[in-house]
Coordinates of C-alpha atoms in Angstrom, one line a residue:
M1 CA -99.3 -23.3 -26.1
E2 CA -101.8 -20.5 -25.2
Q3 CA -102.8 -19.5 -21.6
P4 CA -104.8 -16.6 -20.2
G5 CA -101.5 -14.9 -19.5
G6 CA -100.1 -15.5 -23.0
A7 CA -98.0 -18.1 -24.8
L8 CA -95.3 -20.2 -23.0
V9 CA -91.9 -19.3 -24.5
A10 CA -89.4 -21.0 -22.3
S11 CA -88.9 -22.6 -18.9
E12 CA -85.9 -22.7 -16.6
R13 CA -85.0 -24.1 -13.2
Y14 CA -82.3 -23.5 -10.6
G15 CA -81.4 -27.1 -9.6
S16 CA -84.3 -28.5 -7.7
A17 CA -84.9 -25.4 -5.7
E18 CA -87.1 -23.4 -8.0
S19 CA -88.4 -23.2 -11.5
W20 CA -89.7 -20.3 -13.7
K21 CA -91.6 -19.9 -17.0
Y22 CA -91.5 -17.1 -19.6
W23 CA -94.8 -16.0 -21.1
A24 CA -95.2 -13.8 -24.1
K25 CA -98.2 -11.5 -24.8
D26 CA -98.6 -8.5 -27.0
G27 CA -94.9 -8.4 -27.9
A28 CA -93.7 -8.4 -24.2
M29 CA -92.2 -11.3 -22.3
E30 CA -92.9 -11.9 -18.6
R31 CA -91.0 -14.2 -16.2
R32 CA -93.1 -16.0 -13.6
R33 CA -92.3 -18.5 -10.9
D34 CA -93.7 -21.9 -11.6
G35 CA -96.4 -22.8 -9.0
E36 CA -97.2 -20.1 -6.5
Q37 CA -97.1 -16.6 -8.1
R38 CA -95.9 -14.9 -5.0
Q39 CA -93.1 -15.8 -2.7
S40 CA -93.7 -15.3 1.1
A41 CA -91.3 -13.4 3.3
G42 CA -90.5 -16.7 5.1
S43 CA -89.5 -18.5 2.0
S44 CA -87.4 -15.5 0.9
V45 CA -85.4 -15.8 4.2
L46 CA -85.1 -19.5 3.8
R47 CA -83.8 -19.0 0.2
V48 CA -81.1 -16.5 1.5
F49 CA -80.1 -18.9 4.3
R50 CA -79.7 -21.8 1.8
T51 CA -77.6 -19.6 -0.5
V52 CA -75.3 -18.5 2.3
F53 CA -74.9 -21.7 4.3
L54 CA -75.6 -24.6 1.9
P55 CA -73.5 -25.7 -1.2
Q56 CA -74.7 -24.4 -4.6
G57 CA -77.2 -26.7 -6.2
Y58 CA -78.2 -28.3 -2.8
P59 CA -79.6 -31.0 -2.5
D60 CA -78.6 -32.3 -5.9
S61 CA -74.9 -31.4 -5.5
V62 CA -74.3 -33.3 -2.3
S63 CA -74.8 -36.9 -1.0
E64 CA -78.2 -38.0 0.3
D65 CA -76.8 -38.1 3.9
Y66 CA -75.6 -34.5 3.8
L67 CA -78.5 -32.8 5.7
Q68 CA -78.7 -35.4 8.5
Y69 CA -75.0 -35.4 9.0
Q70 CA -74.8 -31.6 9.1
F71 CA -77.6 -31.4 11.6
W72 CA -75.9 -33.6 14.1
D73 CA -72.5 -32.1 13.3
T74 CA -74.0 -28.7 14.2
V75 CA -75.3 -30.0 17.5
Q76 CA -71.9 -31.5 18.5
A77 CA -70.1 -28.3 17.4
F78 CA -72.3 -26.2 19.6
C79 CA -71.8 -28.4 22.6
S80 CA -68.0 -28.6 22.0
S81 CA -67.9 -24.7 21.8
L82 CA -69.6 -24.5 25.3
S83 CA -67.3 -27.2 26.7
G84 CA -64.3 -25.4 25.3
T85 CA -65.3 -22.2 27.0
L86 CA -65.4 -24.0 30.4
A87 CA -62.0 -25.6 29.7
T88 CA -60.4 -22.3 28.6
Q89 CA -61.6 -20.6 31.7
A90 CA -60.1 -23.3 33.9
S91 CA -56.8 -23.2 32.0
L92 CA -56.5 -19.4 32.4
R93 CA -57.2 -19.7 36.1
G94 CA -54.5 -22.4 36.4
V95 CA -51.8 -20.3 34.7
G96 CA -52.5 -17.5 37.1
V97 CA -55.1 -15.2 35.6
G98 CA -56.6 -13.3 38.6
N99 CA -53.8 -14.4 40.9
Q100 CA -51.6 -11.5 42.0
E101 CA -48.8 -13.9 42.9
A102 CA -48.5 -15.4 39.4
T103 CA -45.9 -14.0 37.0
V104 CA -46.3 -13.3 33.3
A105 CA -43.1 -15.3 32.6
A106 CA -44.4 -18.4 34.4
A107 CA -47.7 -18.3 32.6
T108 CA -46.0 -17.7 29.2
L109 CA -43.6 -20.7 29.8
T110 CA -46.5 -23.0 30.7
W111 CA -48.4 -21.9 27.5
L112 CA -45.3 -22.4 25.3
L113 CA -44.7 -25.9 26.8
R114 CA -48.3 -26.8 26.1
D115 CA -48.1 -25.6 22.5
G116 CA -44.7 -27.2 21.9
T117 CA -45.7 -30.7 23.1
G118 CA -48.8 -30.3 21.0
M119 CA -46.8 -29.7 17.9
L120 CA -44.7 -32.8 18.5
G121 CA -47.8 -34.8 19.1
R122 CA -49.3 -33.6 15.8
I123 CA -46.3 -34.7 13.8
V124 CA -46.0 -38.2 15.5
F125 CA -49.7 -38.9 15.1
A126 CA -49.7 -37.9 11.4
W127 CA -46.7 -40.2 10.9
R128 CA -48.1 -43.2 12.6
K129 CA -51.8 -43.1 11.7
G130 CA -52.1 -40.7 8.7
R131 CA -53.0 -43.4 6.1
K132 CA -55.6 -44.9 8.3
L133 CA -57.7 -41.7 8.3
D134 CA -59.0 -42.3 4.8
S135 CA -60.0 -45.9 5.1
E136 CA -61.6 -45.5 8.6
A137 CA -62.7 -41.9 8.5
K138 CA -65.9 -42.4 10.5
K139 CA -64.2 -44.3 13.3
W140 CA -61.3 -41.8 13.6
R141 CA -63.8 -38.9 13.5
L142 CA -65.6 -40.3 16.5
F143 CA -62.3 -41.0 18.2
A144 CA -61.1 -37.5 17.7
D145 CA -64.2 -35.9 19.2
G146 CA -64.0 -38.3 22.2
L147 CA -60.4 -37.5 22.8
N148 CA -61.2 -33.8 22.6
D149 CA -63.6 -34.2 25.5
V150 CA -60.9 -36.0 27.5
A151 CA -58.5 -33.1 26.8
M152 CA -61.0 -30.5 27.9
L153 CA -61.7 -32.5 31.1
M154 CA -58.0 -32.5 31.9
E155 CA -57.9 -28.8 31.4
I156 CA -60.8 -28.3 33.8
V157 CA -59.4 -30.5 36.6
A158 CA -55.7 -29.3 36.1
P159 CA -56.0 -26.2 38.4
H160 CA -57.0 -28.6 41.3
F161 CA -53.6 -30.3 41.0
P162 CA -51.1 -27.4 41.2
A163 CA -48.1 -29.7 41.4
F164 CA -48.9 -31.4 38.2
F165 CA -50.6 -28.6 36.4
T166 CA -48.0 -28.1 33.7
L167 CA -47.8 -31.9 33.0
I168 CA -51.6 -32.2 32.8
L169 CA -51.9 -29.2 30.5
C170 CA -49.1 -30.4 28.2
S171 CA -50.8 -33.8 28.0
A172 CA -54.1 -32.1 27.1
G173 CA -52.2 -30.2 24.5
V174 CA -50.9 -33.4 22.9
F175 CA -54.4 -34.8 22.9
K176 CA -55.8 -31.7 21.2
S177 CA -53.1 -31.8 18.6
V178 CA -54.1 -35.3 17.8
V179 CA -57.7 -34.1 17.6
G180 CA -56.7 -31.4 15.2
V181 CA -55.0 -33.9 12.8
A182 CA -57.6 -36.6 13.0
G183 CA -60.6 -34.2 13.0
G184 CA -59.3 -32.1 10.1
A185 CA -58.2 -35.1 8.0
T186 CA -61.5 -37.1 8.5
R187 CA -63.5 -33.9 7.8
A188 CA -61.8 -33.7 4.5
A189 CA -62.5 -37.4 3.7
L190 CA -66.2 -36.9 4.5
T191 CA -66.3 -33.8 2.4
V192 CA -64.9 -35.8 -0.6
H193 CA -67.8 -38.3 0.0
Q194 CA -70.4 -35.5 0.2
A195 CA -69.3 -33.5 -2.8
R196 CA -71.0 -35.0 -5.9
R197 CA -70.3 -32.4 -8.6
D198 CA -66.5 -31.9 -8.1
N199 CA -67.5 -29.2 -5.6
M200 CA -65.4 -30.2 -2.7
A201 CA -64.2 -26.6 -2.1
D202 CA -67.7 -25.3 -2.0
V203 CA -68.9 -28.0 0.4
S204 CA -65.9 -27.4 2.6
A205 CA -66.4 -23.6 2.5
K206 CA -70.1 -23.8 3.4
D207 CA -69.3 -26.3 6.2
G208 CA -66.9 -23.7 7.6
S209 CA -69.6 -21.1 7.4
Q210 CA -72.0 -23.3 9.3
E211 CA -69.4 -24.0 11.9
T212 CA -68.6 -20.3 12.3
L213 CA -72.3 -19.5 12.8
V214 CA -72.5 -22.3 15.5
N215 CA -69.4 -21.0 17.2
L216 CA -70.9 -17.5 17.2
A217 CA -74.0 -18.8 18.9
G218 CA -71.9 -20.6 21.4
L219 CA -69.9 -17.5 22.0
L220 CA -73.1 -15.5 22.8
L221 CA -74.3 -18.2 25.2
S222 CA -70.8 -18.4 26.8
L223 CA -71.1 -14.7 27.7
L224 CA -74.0 -15.6 29.9
L225 CA -72.5 -18.8 31.1
V226 CA -69.1 -17.7 32.3
P227 CA -70.3 -15.4 35.1
L228 CA -72.4 -18.2 36.5
V229 CA -69.6 -20.8 36.6
T230 CA -66.8 -18.5 37.8
D231 CA -65.4 -19.8 41.2
D232 CA -68.0 -22.6 41.1
P233 CA -66.1 -25.8 40.3
P234 CA -69.0 -28.2 40.9
L235 CA -71.3 -26.3 38.5
T236 CA -68.5 -26.1 36.0
L237 CA -68.0 -29.9 36.1
G238 CA -71.8 -30.5 36.1
L239 CA -72.3 -28.4 33.0
F240 CA -69.2 -29.9 31.3
F241 CA -70.5 -33.5 31.7
L242 CA -73.9 -32.5 30.4
F243 CA -72.4 -30.9 27.3
T244 CA -70.0 -33.8 26.9
L245 CA -72.8 -36.4 26.9
L246 CA -74.8 -34.5 24.3
H247 CA -71.6 -33.9 22.3
L248 CA -70.7 -37.6 22.2
F249 CA -74.3 -38.6 21.4
A250 CA -74.5 -36.0 18.5
N251 CA -71.1 -37.2 17.2
Y252 CA -72.2 -40.8 17.1
K253 CA -75.4 -39.9 15.3
A254 CA -73.5 -37.8 12.8
V255 CA -71.0 -40.4 11.8
R256 CA -73.6 -43.2 11.9
S257 CA -75.7 -41.2 9.4
V258 CA -72.9 -41.2 6.8
V259 CA -73.5 -43.7 4.0
M260 CA -70.3 -44.3 2.0
E261 CA -70.6 -46.3 -1.2
T262 CA -66.9 -47.4 -1.3
F263 CA -65.5 -50.4 0.3
N264 CA -63.1 -50.3 3.2
E265 CA -62.1 -53.4 5.1
A266 CA -65.0 -53.3 7.6
R267 CA -67.7 -52.7 5.0
L268 CA -66.3 -55.2 2.5
S269 CA -66.2 -57.9 5.3
I270 CA -69.8 -57.2 6.2
V271 CA -70.9 -57.5 2.5
L272 CA -68.8 -60.5 1.8
Q273 CA -70.0 -62.5 4.8
R274 CA -73.6 -61.9 3.9
Y275 CA -73.0 -62.9 0.3
L276 CA -71.3 -66.1 1.2
R277 CA -74.0 -66.9 3.7
D278 CA -77.2 -66.3 1.7
G279 CA -76.1 -65.0 -1.7
R280 CA -77.3 -61.5 -1.1
V281 CA -75.2 -58.3 -1.3
P282 CA -76.3 -55.7 1.3
G283 CA -76.7 -52.2 0.0
P284 CA -74.5 -49.3 1.3
A285 CA -77.1 -48.1 3.8
E286 CA -77.4 -51.5 5.4
A287 CA -73.6 -52.2 5.5
N288 CA -72.8 -48.7 6.8
G289 CA -75.4 -49.2 9.6
R290 CA -73.6 -52.3 10.7
E291 CA -70.0 -50.9 10.3
P292 CA -68.3 -50.9 13.8
L293 CA -67.5 -47.4 15.0
L294 CA -66.4 -48.1 18.5
P295 CA -63.2 -49.9 19.6
D296 CA -63.3 -53.6 19.3
F297 CA -61.4 -55.4 22.1
R298 CA -61.2 -58.6 20.2
T299 CA -58.0 -59.6 18.6
P300 CA -58.8 -60.4 14.9
V301 CA -56.3 -61.9 12.5
P302 CA -54.2 -59.0 11.1
I303 CA -54.7 -58.4 7.4
R304 CA -51.9 -56.5 5.6
L305 CA -52.4 -55.3 2.0
G306 CA -49.6 -54.3 -0.4
V307 CA -46.7 -55.8 1.6
K308 CA -43.2 -56.9 0.6
L309 CA -42.7 -60.3 -1.1
Q310 CA -40.8 -61.6 2.0
D311 CA -43.9 -61.1 4.1
V312 CA -45.7 -63.7 1.9
V313 CA -42.9 -66.1 1.0
H314 CA -39.5 -66.5 2.4
R315 CA -38.1 -69.6 0.5
Y316 CA -37.6 -70.0 -3.2
P317 CA -38.8 -71.8 -5.3
D318 CA -41.1 -74.0 -3.2
Q319 CA -43.1 -71.4 -1.3
L320 CA -43.3 -69.1 -4.3
D321 CA -44.7 -72.0 -6.4
L322 CA -47.2 -72.7 -3.6
A323 CA -48.3 -69.1 -3.6
L324 CA -48.8 -69.3 -7.4
K325 CA -50.6 -72.6 -7.4
G326 CA -54.1 -72.1 -8.7
N327 CA -53.5 -68.4 -8.9
N328 CA -53.3 -66.5 -12.2
K329 CA -54.1 -63.1 -10.8
P330 CA -51.6 -60.2 -10.3
F331 CA -51.4 -60.7 -6.5
L332 CA -50.0 -63.3 -4.1
V333 CA -51.8 -64.2 -0.9
G334 CA -50.0 -65.9 2.0
I335 CA -50.2 -66.6 5.8
R336 CA -47.2 -66.0 7.9
N337 CA -46.8 -65.6 11.6
G338 CA -50.6 -65.6 12.1
C339 CA -51.0 -62.7 9.7
V340 CA -52.7 -62.7 6.2
S341 CA -50.6 -60.8 3.8
V342 CA -51.1 -59.8 0.2
C343 CA -48.5 -58.8 -2.4
L344 CA -49.8 -56.8 -5.3
G345 CA -48.4 -56.6 -8.8
P346 CA -48.0 -53.3 -10.6
E347 CA -50.6 -54.2 -13.2
A348 CA -53.4 -55.0 -10.7
S349 CA -56.8 -53.3 -11.3
V350 CA -59.2 -52.1 -8.7
G351 CA -61.2 -55.3 -9.3
D352 CA -58.0 -57.3 -8.5
E353 CA -57.6 -55.3 -5.3
I354 CA -61.1 -56.0 -4.2
R355 CA -60.7 -59.7 -5.0
A356 CA -57.4 -59.9 -3.1
A357 CA -59.0 -58.2 -0.1
C358 CA -61.9 -60.6 -0.2
Q359 CA -59.6 -63.6 -0.1
A360 CA -57.6 -62.1 2.7
L361 CA -60.8 -61.4 4.7
W362 CA -62.0 -65.0 4.1
L363 CA -58.7 -66.4 5.2
G364 CA -58.7 -64.2 8.3
G365 CA -62.1 -65.6 9.2
R366 CA -60.8 -69.2 8.7
L367 CA -57.7 -68.5 10.9
E368 CA -60.0 -67.3 13.7
A369 CA -61.6 -70.7 13.9
P370 CA -60.0 -72.8 16.7
T371 CA -59.4 -75.8 14.4
S372 CA -57.1 -73.6 12.1
R373 CA -54.9 -72.1 14.8
H374 CA -52.6 -75.1 15.1
E375 CA -52.2 -75.9 11.4
N376 CA -48.6 -76.0 10.1
Q377 CA -47.4 -73.9 7.2
N378 CA -48.4 -76.5 4.6
G379 CA -51.9 -76.6 6.0
H380 CA -52.1 -72.9 5.6
W381 CA -51.1 -73.1 2.0
E382 CA -54.0 -75.6 1.4
T383 CA -56.3 -73.0 2.9
V384 CA -54.9 -70.3 0.6
H385 CA -55.6 -72.6 -2.4
Q386 CA -59.1 -73.1 -1.2
S387 CA -59.5 -69.3 -1.2
H388 CA -58.4 -69.1 -4.8
Q389 CA -60.9 -71.7 -5.8
L390 CA -63.7 -70.0 -3.8
M391 CA -63.0 -66.6 -5.5
D392 CA -62.9 -68.2 -8.9
D393 CA -66.4 -69.5 -8.3
V394 CA -68.1 -66.5 -6.6
F395 CA -66.2 -63.3 -7.2
T396 CA -67.5 -62.3 -10.6
G397 CA -71.1 -62.7 -9.4
F398 CA -70.3 -60.9 -6.2
L399 CA -68.8 -57.9 -7.9
K400 CA -71.7 -57.7 -10.3
D401 CA -74.2 -57.8 -7.5
A402 CA -72.3 -55.3 -5.5
E403 CA -72.4 -52.8 -8.3
A404 CA -76.1 -53.4 -8.8
A405 CA -76.7 -52.9 -5.1
G406 CA -75.2 -49.4 -5.3
W407 CA -71.5 -49.9 -4.4
D408 CA -68.8 -48.0 -6.2
V409 CA -66.4 -50.7 -7.5
K410 CA -64.3 -48.3 -9.5
R411 CA -62.4 -47.1 -6.4
T412 CA -61.9 -48.3 -2.9
L413 CA -60.8 -47.1 0.6
L414 CA -58.9 -50.3 1.3
D415 CA -55.7 -49.7 3.3
W416 CA -53.1 -50.7 0.7
D417 CA -49.5 -50.0 1.3
E418 CA -47.3 -48.9 -1.6
W419 CA -45.2 -52.0 -2.3
R420 CA -45.7 -53.5 -5.8
V421 CA -43.9 -56.7 -6.7
E422 CA -43.0 -58.4 -10.0
W423 CA -42.3 -62.1 -9.5
K424 CA -40.9 -64.9 -11.6
T425 CA -41.7 -68.5 -11.4
K426 CA -39.0 -71.2 -11.5
S427 CA -39.8 -72.1 -15.1
S428 CA -39.5 -68.6 -16.3

């Protein structure tokens, strides 16, 4: 291939960011950028910025929702940095900074009590809610940032209640410790989602660089802000509420922009209901857009996955035979004490887990109907048998359509507990 500049020898590209060609002429080889021959100063700066603050191979190495999420996450981090400055100033004033009557020992004791209660809160929260942070990462991410704003508000108002200052500060410390666990864990879960080339460490490191840059910008603005709000509580509260509103809005936009392709209970319920209603499987973008992120004050039927056998059946052999009737799958589904429970066999596949969860969700919807609330246990078993028949008819098509719609059916974020049961029928 001959060109005025010589013969094309080779071409290369760096991801989707840039491409180059090698031209040979008179025994020499020249490397030229594909397209524009010269690179402007502005594009050079942008290239350096991308190299420093974005994962290698961006945008091909991350999920499609990466840029939108990072934009709103940057906005919320900036607002949180400014709010944190106001809260820290109030806390320092409350422990006696600037007060000649305050003692170092009293201030130190208050600070140690705050840190100590925070450590205990961190352990208890991780124990009670740790496994929920994977399956409901977006909801807990939003919860963590909202709780962080509550903790900072408590720190700001604490100096105005001297008699309860230590109690308020310790409570805020507990809240912030919960924020640390929930925020850090959900950030890791979102990083796993965003990393598409086994580059979780790179994505996490660049996210840290972005956050450091934002905190630096917040620090510089705080240097101008602190002298203005010192000894002016109304202005402090006013600015805090302004930053908090923007912080919560940016957080909501950030988690709403995340499009996860794996099923958790909420997304599976949305997709299953639509499929049973009109035979169509919504794609990940549509289902994520409808996924609830705020607290739901309704009382839905509890669904427990991966439970002990006694949570499904408690009499042998009649109830175990009822649980196995019409069911040749490696799981048992039952209804007990108003709760839908699923026992999982050790040989169950991911497809079996999805099918069992679909049955449990369908049963939960049936139990919410007023006509089903007063059924006896035998009536519930008839409903369970209907769920087996329904899944026999529709599940294969549902799973195939879900995969075609873009869902990852090779893994899930369903909240399975660790119990695995091997059961025997009366005949065996």
